[in-house]
Tab-separated table of C-alpha atoms in Angstrom:
chain	number	residue	atom	x	y	z
A	1	MET	CA	-10.144	-11.267	6.793
A	2	PHE	CA	-8.735	-10.632	9.908
A	3	GLY	CA	-10.846	-8.249	11.908
A	4	TYR	CA	-8.853	-5.198	11.596
A	5	VAL	CA	-11.985	-3.504	9.630
A	6	VAL	CA	-14.163	-2.177	12.750
A	7	PRO	CA	-15.207	1.309	14.656
A	8	TYR	CA	-13.296	4.092	16.439
A	9	LYS	CA	-15.879	3.185	20.166
A	10	PRO	CA	-15.034	5.797	21.971
A	11	GLU	CA	-16.226	7.739	19.294
A	12	LEU	CA	-20.039	5.485	18.680
A	13	LYS	CA	-23.026	6.770	19.411
A	14	ILE	CA	-25.076	4.779	21.828
A	15	ARG	CA	-27.371	4.511	18.769
A	16	ASP	CA	-24.658	3.533	15.853
A	17	TYR	CA	-22.840	0.933	18.608
A	18	ASN	CA	-26.016	-0.903	19.135
A	19	TYR	CA	-27.469	-0.103	15.245
A	20	TYR	CA	-23.770	-2.072	15.130
A	21	LYS	CA	-23.915	-5.192	16.979
A	22	ALA	CA	-27.343	-5.955	15.467
A	23	ILE	CA	-26.373	-6.158	11.497
A	24	TYR	CA	-23.405	-8.354	13.227
A	25	CYS	CA	-26.676	-10.550	14.768
A	26	GLY	CA	-28.245	-10.352	12.201
A	27	ILE	CA	-25.193	-11.671	9.896
A	28	CYS	CA	-25.139	-14.764	12.029
A	29	LEU	CA	-28.681	-15.503	12.226
A	30	GLN	CA	-28.376	-15.721	7.971
A	31	THR	CA	-25.247	-17.726	8.480
A	32	LYS	CA	-27.557	-20.360	10.645
A	33	LYS	CA	-29.784	-20.634	7.607
A	34	ILE	CA	-26.685	-21.922	5.791
A	35	GLY	CA	-25.079	-24.914	8.720
A	36	ASN	CA	-24.725	-24.012	12.370
A	37	ILE	CA	-20.447	-24.331	11.688
A	38	PRO	CA	-19.144	-22.138	8.994
A	39	ARG	CA	-20.588	-19.360	12.270
A	40	VAL	CA	-17.317	-19.567	14.050
A	41	PHE	CA	-16.451	-17.417	10.816
A	42	LEU	CA	-18.461	-14.819	12.397
A	43	ASN	CA	-15.524	-11.481	11.954
A	44	TYR	CA	-17.077	-8.416	12.072
A	45	ASP	CA	-14.932	-7.136	8.900
A	46	PHE	CA	-18.475	-8.377	6.780
A	47	VAL	CA	-20.695	-6.102	9.017
A	48	PHE	CA	-18.270	-2.893	6.939
A	49	LEU	CA	-19.263	-5.369	3.820
A	50	TYR	CA	-23.124	-5.259	5.212
A	51	LEU	CA	-23.233	-1.498	5.833
A	52	ILE	CA	-21.836	-0.279	2.327
A	53	LEU	CA	-23.538	-2.249	0.721
A	54	LYS	CA	-26.663	-1.790	2.706
A	55	GLU	CA	-26.502	1.903	1.983
A	56	HIS	CA	-25.325	1.678	-1.998
A	57	PHE	CA	-28.924	0.243	-2.939
A	58	ASN	CA	-30.739	2.037	-0.110
A	59	ILE	CA	-32.546	-0.929	1.094
A	60	GLN	CA	-34.729	-0.284	4.117
A	61	GLU	CA	-34.337	-2.988	7.691
A	62	GLU	CA	-36.736	-4.706	9.286
A	63	PHE	CA	-35.644	-5.761	13.077
A	64	GLY	CA	-36.808	-8.617	15.428
A	65	ASN	CA	-35.614	-9.251	18.988
A	66	THR	CA	-34.297	-12.426	19.977
A	67	ARG	CA	-32.020	-14.613	22.573
A	68	CYS	CA	-28.925	-16.120	21.128
A	69	ILE	CA	-26.999	-19.245	22.268
A	70	ALA	CA	-23.587	-16.820	22.650
A	71	HIS	CA	-25.646	-14.533	25.178
A	72	PRO	CA	-28.201	-16.845	26.687
A	73	GLN	CA	-29.108	-14.673	29.599
A	74	LYS	CA	-29.461	-10.705	27.058
A	75	LYS	CA	-32.395	-10.172	24.261
A	76	GLY	CA	-31.065	-9.448	21.631
A	77	VAL	CA	-31.995	-6.947	18.595
A	78	PHE	CA	-31.069	-7.675	14.752
A	79	ILE	CA	-31.393	-7.861	11.457
A	80	LYS	CA	-34.388	-9.293	9.792
A	81	SER	CA	-33.212	-10.887	6.388
A	82	ASN	CA	-33.143	-8.821	3.474
A	83	LYS	CA	-30.793	-9.975	-0.270
A	84	ILE	CA	-27.663	-8.311	1.378
A	85	LEU	CA	-27.843	-9.820	4.395
A	86	GLU	CA	-27.551	-13.296	2.681
A	87	TYR	CA	-25.312	-11.868	0.299
A	88	VAL	CA	-23.098	-10.916	2.466
A	89	SER	CA	-22.990	-13.958	4.308
A	90	ASP	CA	-22.793	-16.960	1.619
A	91	GLN	CA	-19.133	-14.349	0.490
A	92	MET	CA	-18.334	-14.605	4.834
A	93	VAL	CA	-19.029	-18.249	4.655
A	94	MET	CA	-17.187	-18.432	1.072
A	95	LEU	CA	-14.009	-16.528	1.814
A	96	SER	CA	-13.115	-18.967	5.323
A	97	PHE	CA	-13.322	-21.462	2.760
A	98	LEU	CA	-10.235	-20.542	0.581
A	99	LYS	CA	-8.968	-18.757	3.721
A	100	LEU	CA	-9.070	-22.428	5.321
A	101	TYR	CA	-7.606	-23.276	1.963
A	102	ASP	CA	-4.779	-21.424	2.500
A	103	ASP	CA	-3.709	-22.379	5.353
A	104	TYR	CA	-3.402	-26.077	4.590
A	105	VAL	CA	-1.956	-25.198	1.360
A	106	ASP	CA	0.597	-23.317	3.486
A	107	GLU	CA	1.281	-24.626	6.484
A	108	LYS	CA	-0.151	-27.526	6.012
A	109	ARG	CA	-2.409	-27.642	9.419
A	110	LEU	CA	-5.186	-30.454	9.916
A	111	ILE	CA	-7.203	-28.502	11.961
A	112	SER	CA	-7.749	-26.508	8.066
A	113	PHE	CA	-8.179	-29.571	6.378
A	114	THR	CA	-10.395	-30.910	8.452
A	115	LEU	CA	-12.396	-28.242	8.538
A	116	TYR	CA	-12.168	-27.310	4.577
A	117	ASN	CA	-13.412	-30.853	4.316
A	118	VAL	CA	-16.254	-30.249	6.649
A	119	LEU	CA	-17.071	-26.660	5.064
A	120	ARG	CA	-17.779	-28.734	2.128
A	121	PRO	CA	-20.530	-29.301	1.470
A	122	TYR	CA	-21.813	-25.975	1.978
A	123	LEU	CA	-19.328	-23.959	-0.097
A	124	LYS	CA	-20.578	-26.067	-3.450
A	125	LYS	CA	-24.347	-24.848	-1.747
A	126	ILE	CA	-22.245	-21.299	-2.099
A	127	THR	CA	-20.578	-21.358	-5.388
A	128	ARG	CA	-23.534	-22.659	-6.921
A	129	MET	CA	-25.345	-19.445	-6.656
A	130	TYR	CA	-21.872	-17.144	-7.676
A	131	PRO	CA	-20.424	-18.734	-10.329
A	132	THR	CA	-18.454	-16.107	-12.805
A	133	SER	CA	-17.652	-14.744	-9.233
A	134	PHE	CA	-16.737	-16.833	-7.426
A	135	LYS	CA	-13.933	-18.143	-10.563
A	136	LYS	CA	-12.272	-15.217	-10.344
A	137	ILE	CA	-12.900	-14.748	-6.905
A	138	LYS	CA	-10.205	-18.388	-6.955
A	139	GLU	CA	-7.691	-16.837	-9.693
A	140	LEU	CA	-6.969	-14.298	-7.732
A	141	PHE	CA	-6.635	-16.546	-4.323
A	142	GLU	CA	-4.093	-19.419	-6.160
A	143	LYS	CA	-2.723	-15.874	-7.646
A	144	GLN	CA	-1.327	-14.544	-3.606
A	145	LEU	CA	-0.556	-18.324	-3.097
A	146	LEU	CA	1.547	-18.231	-6.314
A	147	LEU	CA	3.609	-14.540	-5.360
A	148	GLU	CA	3.733	-15.182	-1.530
A	149	LYS	CA	4.783	-18.960	-2.831
A	150	SER	CA	7.206	-16.164	-4.827
A	151	GLU	CA	7.986	-15.045	-2.588
A	152	CYS	CA	7.053	-10.719	-3.793
A	153	GLN	CA	9.107	-7.990	-2.558
A	154	ASN	CA	7.190	-5.788	-4.125
A	155	ILE	CA	4.432	-5.094	-1.500
A	156	ASP	CA	2.498	-3.038	-4.243
A	157	GLU	CA	1.644	-6.318	-5.910
A	158	VAL	CA	1.190	-8.705	-3.240
A	159	ALA	CA	-0.933	-6.294	-1.552
A	160	HIS	CA	-2.815	-4.579	-5.564
A	161	ASN	CA	-3.868	-8.672	-5.669
A	162	PHE	CA	-5.256	-8.922	-2.490
A	163	GLY	CA	-7.061	-6.002	-3.295
A	164	GLN	CA	-9.044	-7.392	-5.952
A	165	ILE	CA	-10.648	-9.648	-4.393
A	166	LEU	CA	-12.014	-7.609	-2.071
A	167	ALA	CA	-13.111	-5.223	-4.865
A	168	GLU	CA	-14.745	-8.962	-5.671
A	169	ILE	CA	-16.728	-9.406	-2.895
A	170	PHE	CA	-18.080	-6.091	-2.969
A	171	ALA	CA	-19.152	-4.775	-6.384
A	172	TYR	CA	-22.006	-7.121	-5.530
A	173	ASN	CA	-23.931	-5.789	-9.172
A	174	ASP	CA	-20.262	-6.048	-11.446
A	175	ASP	CA	-20.884	-1.915	-9.844
A	176	PRO	CA	-16.974	0.473	-10.452
A	177	LYS	CA	-17.562	2.330	-6.780
A	178	LEU	CA	-18.042	-0.597	-5.550
A	179	ARG	CA	-16.062	-2.686	-6.500
A	180	GLU	CA	-13.406	0.354	-6.318
A	181	ILE	CA	-13.959	0.234	-2.145
A	182	GLY	CA	-13.759	-2.884	-2.409
A	183	PHE	CA	-10.540	-2.517	-3.609
A	184	TYR	CA	-9.016	0.514	-1.416
A	185	THR	CA	-10.098	-2.006	1.641
A	186	GLY	CA	-8.425	-4.596	1.141
A	187	VAL	CA	-5.379	-3.087	0.025
A	188	TRP	CA	-5.232	-1.862	3.527
A	189	ILE	CA	-5.806	-4.925	5.170
A	190	TYR	CA	-3.532	-6.970	4.141
A	191	LEU	CA	-1.093	-4.077	4.674
A	192	VAL	CA	-1.780	-3.447	8.337
A	193	ASP	CA	-1.707	-7.289	8.376
A	194	ALA	CA	1.997	-7.285	7.562
A	195	ILE	CA	2.895	-5.458	9.956
A	196	ASP	CA	0.891	-6.491	12.838
A	197	ASP	CA	2.594	-9.599	11.612
A	198	TYR	CA	5.927	-8.392	11.366
A	199	ILE	CA	7.728	-9.595	13.646
A	200	ASP	CA	6.079	-13.459	14.353
A	201	ASP	CA	6.660	-14.557	10.412
A	202	VAL	CA	10.504	-13.188	10.512
A	203	LYS	CA	10.863	-15.690	13.810
A	204	LYS	CA	8.305	-17.845	12.258
A	205	LYS	CA	10.426	-17.557	8.605
A	206	ARG	CA	7.645	-16.757	6.816
A	207	TYR	CA	6.785	-14.975	3.775
A	208	ASN	CA	6.178	-10.575	4.629
A	209	CYS	CA	5.229	-8.960	1.560
A	210	LEU	CA	7.031	-6.467	3.901
A	211	LYS	CA	11.042	-8.167	4.350
A	212	TYR	CA	12.963	-6.728	1.781
A	213	HIS	CA	12.086	-3.828	3.092
A	214	LEU	CA	11.864	-4.045	6.418
A	215	GLN	CA	15.362	-6.610	7.195
A	216	ARG	CA	17.798	-4.177	5.490
A	217	CYS	CA	17.015	-2.297	8.948
A	218	LYS	CA	17.438	-4.216	11.312
A	219	GLU	CA	20.867	-2.256	12.390
A	220	ASN	CA	20.020	1.364	11.231
A	221	SER	CA	17.083	2.993	13.254
A	222	ALA	CA	17.753	6.036	10.458
A	223	LEU	CA	16.478	3.940	7.937
A	224	PHE	CA	13.451	1.946	9.602
A	225	GLU	CA	12.075	5.954	10.668
A	226	ARG	CA	12.326	6.161	6.947
A	227	GLU	CA	10.502	2.585	6.225
A	228	ILE	CA	8.292	3.195	8.574
A	229	SER	CA	7.383	7.183	7.154
A	230	ILE	CA	6.476	5.548	3.760
A	231	LEU	CA	4.599	2.969	4.618
A	232	LYS	CA	2.021	5.492	7.132
A	233	VAL	CA	1.885	8.164	4.350
A	234	SER	CA	0.660	5.002	1.718
A	235	LEU	CA	-1.523	3.741	4.539
A	236	ASP	CA	-2.875	6.915	5.110
A	237	ASN	CA	-3.843	8.321	1.219
A	238	TYR	CA	-5.292	4.759	0.924
A	239	LEU	CA	-7.742	5.375	3.188
A	240	ALA	CA	-7.897	8.554	1.957
A	241	ARG	CA	-9.393	7.540	-1.076
A	242	LEU	CA	-11.183	5.119	0.822
A	243	ASN	CA	-13.361	7.589	2.608
A	244	GLY	CA	-13.569	10.357	-0.277
A	245	LEU	CA	-15.933	7.313	-1.724
A	246	ILE	CA	-17.725	6.370	0.809
A	247	LYS	CA	-18.424	10.449	1.450
A	248	GLY	CA	-21.094	10.409	-0.443
A	249	TYR	CA	-23.438	7.867	1.945
A	250	ASN	CA	-23.283	10.220	4.574
A	251	ASN	CA	-23.190	7.244	6.324
A	252	GLN	CA	-22.263	8.345	10.412
A	253	LEU	CA	-21.573	5.147	11.711
A	254	LEU	CA	-19.072	4.380	8.082
A	255	ASP	CA	-17.735	7.937	8.578
A	256	ASN	CA	-16.169	6.115	12.242
A	257	ILE	CA	-14.907	3.028	10.324
A	258	VAL	CA	-13.249	4.640	8.119
A	259	GLN	CA	-11.666	7.512	9.598
A	260	LEU	CA	-11.217	6.810	13.046
A	261	GLY	CA	-11.578	3.429	13.334
A	262	MET	CA	-8.928	2.160	10.451
A	263	TYR	CA	-7.079	4.724	11.833
A	264	SER	CA	-7.136	4.114	14.612
A	265	LYS	CA	-6.249	0.497	13.771
A	266	THR	CA	-3.608	1.982	11.415
A	267	GLU	CA	-1.429	3.941	14.156
A	268	GLU	CA	-1.726	1.203	16.534
A	269	VAL	CA	0.043	-1.337	14.328
A	270	ILE	CA	2.756	1.180	13.418
A	271	ASN	CA	3.998	1.660	16.991
A	272	LYS	CA	3.453	-1.313	18.258
A	273	LEU	CA	5.961	-2.860	15.300
A	274	LYS	CA	8.238	0.733	16.257
A	275	ALA	CA	8.090	-0.516	20.024
A	276	ASN	CA	9.025	-4.094	19.688
A	277	PHE	CA	11.265	-4.023	15.792
A	278	PHE	CA	14.556	-3.104	17.742
A	279	LYS	CA	14.028	-5.520	20.648
A	280	GLU	CA	12.001	-8.167	19.132
A	281	LEU	CA	14.840	-9.550	16.706
A	282	LYS	CA	17.722	-8.701	18.238
A	283	MET	CA	19.863	-11.085	16.232
B	1	MET	CA	25.117	11.761	-26.971
B	2	ARG	CA	27.294	9.860	-29.343
B	3	ASP	CA	29.159	6.362	-27.638
B	4	PRO	CA	31.114	7.290	-24.632
B	5	TYR	CA	33.207	3.836	-26.032
B	6	GLU	CA	33.950	5.701	-29.415
B	7	ILE	CA	34.710	9.274	-28.061
B	8	LEU	CA	37.505	7.837	-25.800
B	9	GLY	CA	38.590	6.372	-28.463
B	10	VAL	CA	38.645	2.366	-26.240
B	11	ARG	CA	37.028	-0.341	-27.872
B	12	LYS	CA	33.647	-1.174	-25.444
B	13	GLY	CA	34.405	-3.339	-23.374
B	14	ALA	CA	37.928	-1.968	-22.179
B	15	THR	CA	38.517	-1.641	-18.510
B	16	LYS	CA	38.779	0.652	-16.470
B	17	GLU	CA	42.491	1.383	-16.608
B	18	GLU	CA	42.422	1.239	-20.001
B	19	ILE	CA	39.437	4.722	-20.106
B	20	LYS	CA	41.804	6.341	-17.034
B	21	LYS	CA	44.938	5.905	-20.696
B	22	ALA	CA	42.918	7.623	-23.116
B	23	TYR	CA	40.725	9.643	-20.909
B	24	LEU	CA	44.461	11.288	-19.681
B	25	GLU	CA	45.660	11.310	-22.810
B	26	LEU	CA	43.286	13.184	-24.449
B	27	VAL	CA	43.122	15.668	-21.765
B	28	LYS	CA	46.963	16.429	-23.068
B	29	LYS	CA	46.034	16.799	-26.256
B	30	TYR	CA	42.506	19.013	-25.824
B	31	HIS	CA	43.419	22.155	-22.879
B	32	PRO	CA	43.190	25.280	-24.024
B	33	ASP	CA	46.608	26.064	-22.547
B	34	LYS	CA	47.879	24.924	-26.300
B	35	PHE	CA	44.735	27.037	-27.725
B	36	LYS	CA	46.445	29.824	-26.732
B	37	ASP	CA	45.167	32.934	-28.895
B	38	ASN	CA	43.683	30.076	-31.484
B	39	PRO	CA	40.785	30.780	-33.034
B	40	LEU	CA	40.298	26.604	-32.672
B	41	ARG	CA	40.335	27.314	-28.860
B	42	GLU	CA	36.747	27.183	-28.260
B	43	LEU	CA	35.950	23.954	-30.757
B	44	ALA	CA	38.656	22.029	-28.234
B	45	GLU	CA	36.806	24.259	-25.222
B	46	GLU	CA	33.563	21.597	-26.667
B	47	LYS	CA	35.870	19.364	-27.358
B	48	LEU	CA	37.255	18.833	-24.043
B	49	LYS	CA	33.406	19.284	-22.031
B	50	GLU	CA	32.524	15.991	-23.726
B	51	ILE	CA	35.429	14.007	-23.123
B	52	ASN	CA	34.683	14.807	-19.193
B	53	GLU	CA	31.258	13.389	-19.934
B	54	ALA	CA	32.515	10.241	-21.184
B	55	TYR	CA	34.326	9.686	-18.629
B	56	ASN	CA	32.615	10.408	-15.790
B	57	ILE	CA	29.903	7.670	-17.287
B	58	LEU	CA	31.779	5.170	-17.980
B	59	MET	CA	33.540	5.172	-14.868
B	60	ASN	CA	30.933	5.336	-12.770
B	61	ASP	CA	28.932	2.284	-14.541
B	62	GLN	CA	25.924	4.283	-16.023
B	63	TYR	CA	26.205	3.083	-19.553
B	64	SER	CA	24.482	-0.214	-20.460
B	65	SER	CA	25.576	-1.479	-23.419
B	66	TYR	CA	23.056	-2.215	-25.341
B	67	GLU	CA	20.961	0.182	-25.154
B	68	TYR	CA	23.105	3.889	-25.455
B	69	SER	CA	24.408	3.659	-28.910
B	70	THR	CA	19.802	3.242	-30.317
B	71	TYR	CA	18.404	6.175	-27.813
B	72	ASP	CA	20.186	8.291	-26.729
B	73	GLN	CA	19.482	9.279	-22.698
B	74	ASN	CA	16.972	11.902	-23.116
B	75	SER	CA	15.111	10.418	-26.010
B	76	ILE	CA	14.643	7.661	-23.803
B	77	TYR	CA	12.608	10.153	-21.028
B	78	GLN	CA	10.719	11.409	-23.794
B	79	GLN	CA	9.067	8.521	-25.591
B	80	ALA	CA	8.727	7.257	-21.657
B	81	ARG	CA	6.472	10.550	-21.215
B	82	ASP	CA	4.585	9.938	-24.869
B	83	LEU	CA	4.027	5.736	-24.033
B	84	ILE	CA	3.110	7.336	-20.402
B	85	ALA	CA	0.250	10.272	-22.371
B	86	GLN	CA	-0.912	6.861	-25.074
B	87	GLY	CA	-1.923	5.127	-20.997
B	88	ASN	CA	1.001	3.145	-21.958
B	89	LEU	CA	1.853	1.962	-19.115
B	90	SER	CA	3.602	-1.722	-19.663
B	91	ALA	CA	5.687	-0.374	-22.660
B	92	ALA	CA	6.428	2.432	-20.788
B	93	GLU	CA	7.940	0.308	-17.686
B	94	ASN	CA	9.697	-1.726	-20.072
B	95	LEU	CA	11.090	0.839	-21.999
B	96	LEU	CA	12.790	2.218	-18.690
B	97	ASN	CA	13.049	-0.966	-17.078
B	98	GLN	CA	15.505	-0.940	-19.597
B	99	ASN	CA	17.138	0.978	-19.151
B	100	PRO	CA	18.137	1.280	-15.029
B	101	GLN	CA	19.625	4.944	-14.432
B	102	ASN	CA	20.661	6.164	-11.562
B	103	ASP	CA	19.786	9.320	-11.830
B	104	ALA	CA	16.300	11.676	-10.633
B	105	GLU	CA	14.455	11.795	-13.826
B	106	TRP	CA	14.040	7.730	-14.450
B	107	PHE	CA	13.262	7.217	-10.632
B	108	TYR	CA	10.575	9.981	-11.223
B	109	LEU	CA	8.714	8.816	-13.606
B	110	MET	CA	9.171	4.887	-12.275
B	111	GLY	CA	6.730	7.397	-9.665
B	112	ILE	CA	4.755	7.846	-12.522
B	113	ILE	CA	3.463	4.600	-14.228
B	114	TYR	CA	2.421	3.549	-9.984
B	115	GLN	CA	1.315	6.212	-9.666
B	116	LYS	CA	-1.423	5.467	-13.084
B	117	ARG	CA	-1.557	2.055	-11.526
B	118	GLY	CA	-2.198	3.063	-7.560
B	119	TRP	CA	0.584	1.063	-6.326
B	120	ILE	CA	0.655	3.785	-4.160
B	121	ASN	CA	3.794	2.876	-1.527
B	122	GLN	CA	6.030	2.013	-4.714
B	123	ALA	CA	4.770	5.111	-6.056
B	124	TYR	CA	5.381	7.069	-3.368
B	125	ARG	CA	8.892	5.558	-2.067
B	126	TYR	CA	9.991	6.242	-6.184
B	127	PHE	CA	8.999	10.236	-5.972
B	128	VAL	CA	10.955	10.237	-2.770
B	129	GLU	CA	13.686	8.571	-4.396
B	130	ALA	CA	13.350	11.420	-7.061
B	131	TYR	CA	13.336	14.383	-5.242
B	132	SER	CA	16.435	12.914	-3.013
B	133	ARG	CA	17.969	12.553	-5.845
B	134	ASP	CA	17.494	16.722	-7.659
B	135	PRO	CA	15.922	18.426	-4.451
B	136	SER	CA	16.146	21.491	-6.270
B	137	ASN	CA	13.327	20.325	-9.358
B	138	PHE	CA	9.647	21.707	-8.777
B	139	GLU	CA	7.868	18.253	-10.414
B	140	TYR	CA	9.363	15.828	-8.055
B	141	ARG	CA	9.326	17.827	-5.076
B	142	ARG	CA	5.291	18.568	-5.774
B	143	ALA	CA	4.716	14.358	-6.625
B	144	LYS	CA	6.064	13.850	-3.801
B	145	GLU	CA	4.527	16.606	-1.375
B	146	GLN	CA	0.994	15.796	-3.109
B	147	PHE	CA	1.129	11.817	-1.237
B	148	GLU	CA	1.713	13.543	1.807
B	149	THR	CA	-0.285	16.303	1.772
B	150	THR	CA	-3.484	14.084	1.227
B	151	SER	CA	-2.016	11.849	4.858
B	152	ARG	CA	-2.307	14.712	6.493
B	153	ASN	CA	-5.952	16.101	5.538
B	154	TYR	CA	-7.039	12.886	6.128
B	155	GLU	CA	-5.393	13.215	9.440
B	156	TRP	CA	-6.682	16.472	10.340
B	157	SER	CA	-9.967	14.948	9.846
B	158	ALA	CA	-9.734	12.264	12.030
B	159	TYR	CA	-8.504	14.515	14.929
B	160	ASN	CA	-10.989	16.379	13.837
B	161	ARG	CA	-13.129	13.755	13.957
B	162	GLY	CA	-12.225	13.724	18.067
B	163	TYR	CA	-9.381	10.567	17.747
B	164	ARG	CA	-6.878	11.088	20.013
B	165	ARG	CA	-3.776	10.078	21.360
B	166	HIS	CA	-4.450	9.470	25.416
B	167	ASP	CA	-0.077	9.028	25.163
B	168	ASP	CA	0.106	13.009	24.374
B	169	CYS	CA	-0.741	14.458	28.014
B	170	ASP	CA	2.720	14.994	29.337
B	171	ILE	CA	3.955	16.741	31.621
B	172	CYS	CA	3.986	20.383	29.135
B	173	THR	CA	0.557	19.690	28.428
B	174	ILE	CA	-0.614	19.483	32.394
B	175	CYS	CA	1.594	22.827	32.835
B	176	GLN	CA	0.494	24.615	30.155
B	177	ILE	CA	-3.581	23.408	31.001
B	178	ILE	CA	-2.753	24.673	35.243
B	179	ALA	CA	-1.416	27.964	32.850
B	180	CYS	CA	-4.452	28.712	31.322
B	181	TRP	CA	-6.030	27.408	34.411
B	182	GLU	CA	-4.723	29.744	36.348
B	183	CYS	CA	-5.448	32.853	33.824
B	184	CYS	CA	-8.713	32.089	33.914
B	185	CYS	CA	-9.183	31.890	38.116
B	186	ASP	CA	-7.646	35.542	38.696
B	187	ASN	CA	-9.558	37.655	36.247
B	188	ASP	CA	-13.230	38.578	37.705
B	189	VAL	CA	-15.549	36.655	35.480
B	190	GLY	CA	-13.017	33.090	36.429
B	191	CYS	CA	-13.632	30.596	38.952
C-alpha cells in the first residue's frame, strides 16, 4: 500500500497520537517474529486496518515498554501481541510480497526480484495460514496486472478490482461490513495514488487509469477543471460512505483518519495536480 | 416508430444526398399549402411530422441500422428500466450498449447501472452528461445533485472537525478580522 491512510496531525490529541504510535510499534515488533527483513515494509496504512479490526472485535489491548533499533534513545510504548496484530502483520508481509512481484513484472527491476526471492520463505509460512484468502487475493492481483497491461480506460473498473483486494484483506472473518470498509478504502487509495502519480506516469509512459480522461484536457483548461471536479466529487462520495460505516465504532482516532486525514490527502493530491498539470506537461 | 428508411422511401444504406432528395420530394408532396380547405389536411400534417423526424434521425447518424426495426427507442429504455428493477444489471448494460444513443435518457440509465454497481466515478460522469443534455428533467438533476450533496456534506464534516486550508487567509479575511476587532474595541465591553 502507499501510506495515504494517515491521521491529520494538527487535529490529533496527544493521547491519540501516542496510541497511534504504539500500534505502529506493535506491528513492527510483531513482524519481527516473522523475520527481520519484512520489517522494511512497515507501513502506516496497516495501523488503520488494525484500528478497524480492533474496534470490530472489541479487543482488549495490553501495553509494554521497549527500545527499538530505529530509535535506541527513547523508550517507546507498544501494543503487546494479540490475534488481530498477528493477522495485520501477516497481511502486511503478504501484500508487500505481491507488490514486489508486481514491480518486478511491471518494470523488470532487479532489486524487486531479489527481494521477492528473499521474501519467498516468509510468504510460504503465511500463506499456509490463510490459503483461501491468499488464493483470492492472488487472482485479483493477476487480474489487476491484466487490466493495467490492457490499458483499461474505465477508471472504476481498475479501482474496483483493487478495492476488492483490500476488501479481502479487511474481511478477517468474512464480515460484510469489514468487506465494505476495505473496499471503499481500496478504491480511494487507488484513485488518490493515480492522481498523485499522474504526471510522473505520463512522463515515464507508464499506465495510469486517469490517462484517458485527462489526456484530452491538455489544451483545454475548462475541460480539465470539469474532470477534476468530477474526480473530487466521486472521491468525496467514497469517503462519505466510509465515514458512515466507521461511525458505529465511535473511535476518535478513526474519525480523525477518515474525516480529516483522508480528506486533506485528497485535497493535497488534487491541488498538486492542478498546480503542475499545465506546467509540467507542456508539449 | 417505423423504420425511417421506409418512411422516406429510400433503400437502406442510402447516401445523405439520396436521402435529402427523397425528403425534399416528400415535403413538396405533403406540403400543407396543397391541402388548404381539404379534409386530408390533418393527415398530411401528421405525415409531414413523421417525415421530418425520420429525416433528422438519418441525417444526424442516430440510426443504428440493425436494431431500429426490431425495437422502438422508448421500449428499449422501458426494457432497460425493467431489467434494472429486476436487478439484472449486466443484461440492462448489454441492451443499452447495443443501442448507443446520444440522448439524456441513455446516459441516465447507464448512470443508474453503474451507481447500483458501486462505480461512483462512472455513474456521476453519466449523470452529469444526462443533465447537460436535458437540464429541465427533474430525475436527471436529482441523480446528479445527490452525489454533490453527499460530497458537500462530507466536506462540511471535515470543516466542522477543524480542518482548515491554511492558504485561505487572504487580504480580505485579514481586513474583515481587523474590522471586527475594531468594533469590539470601540465598545465599552471590548478590550
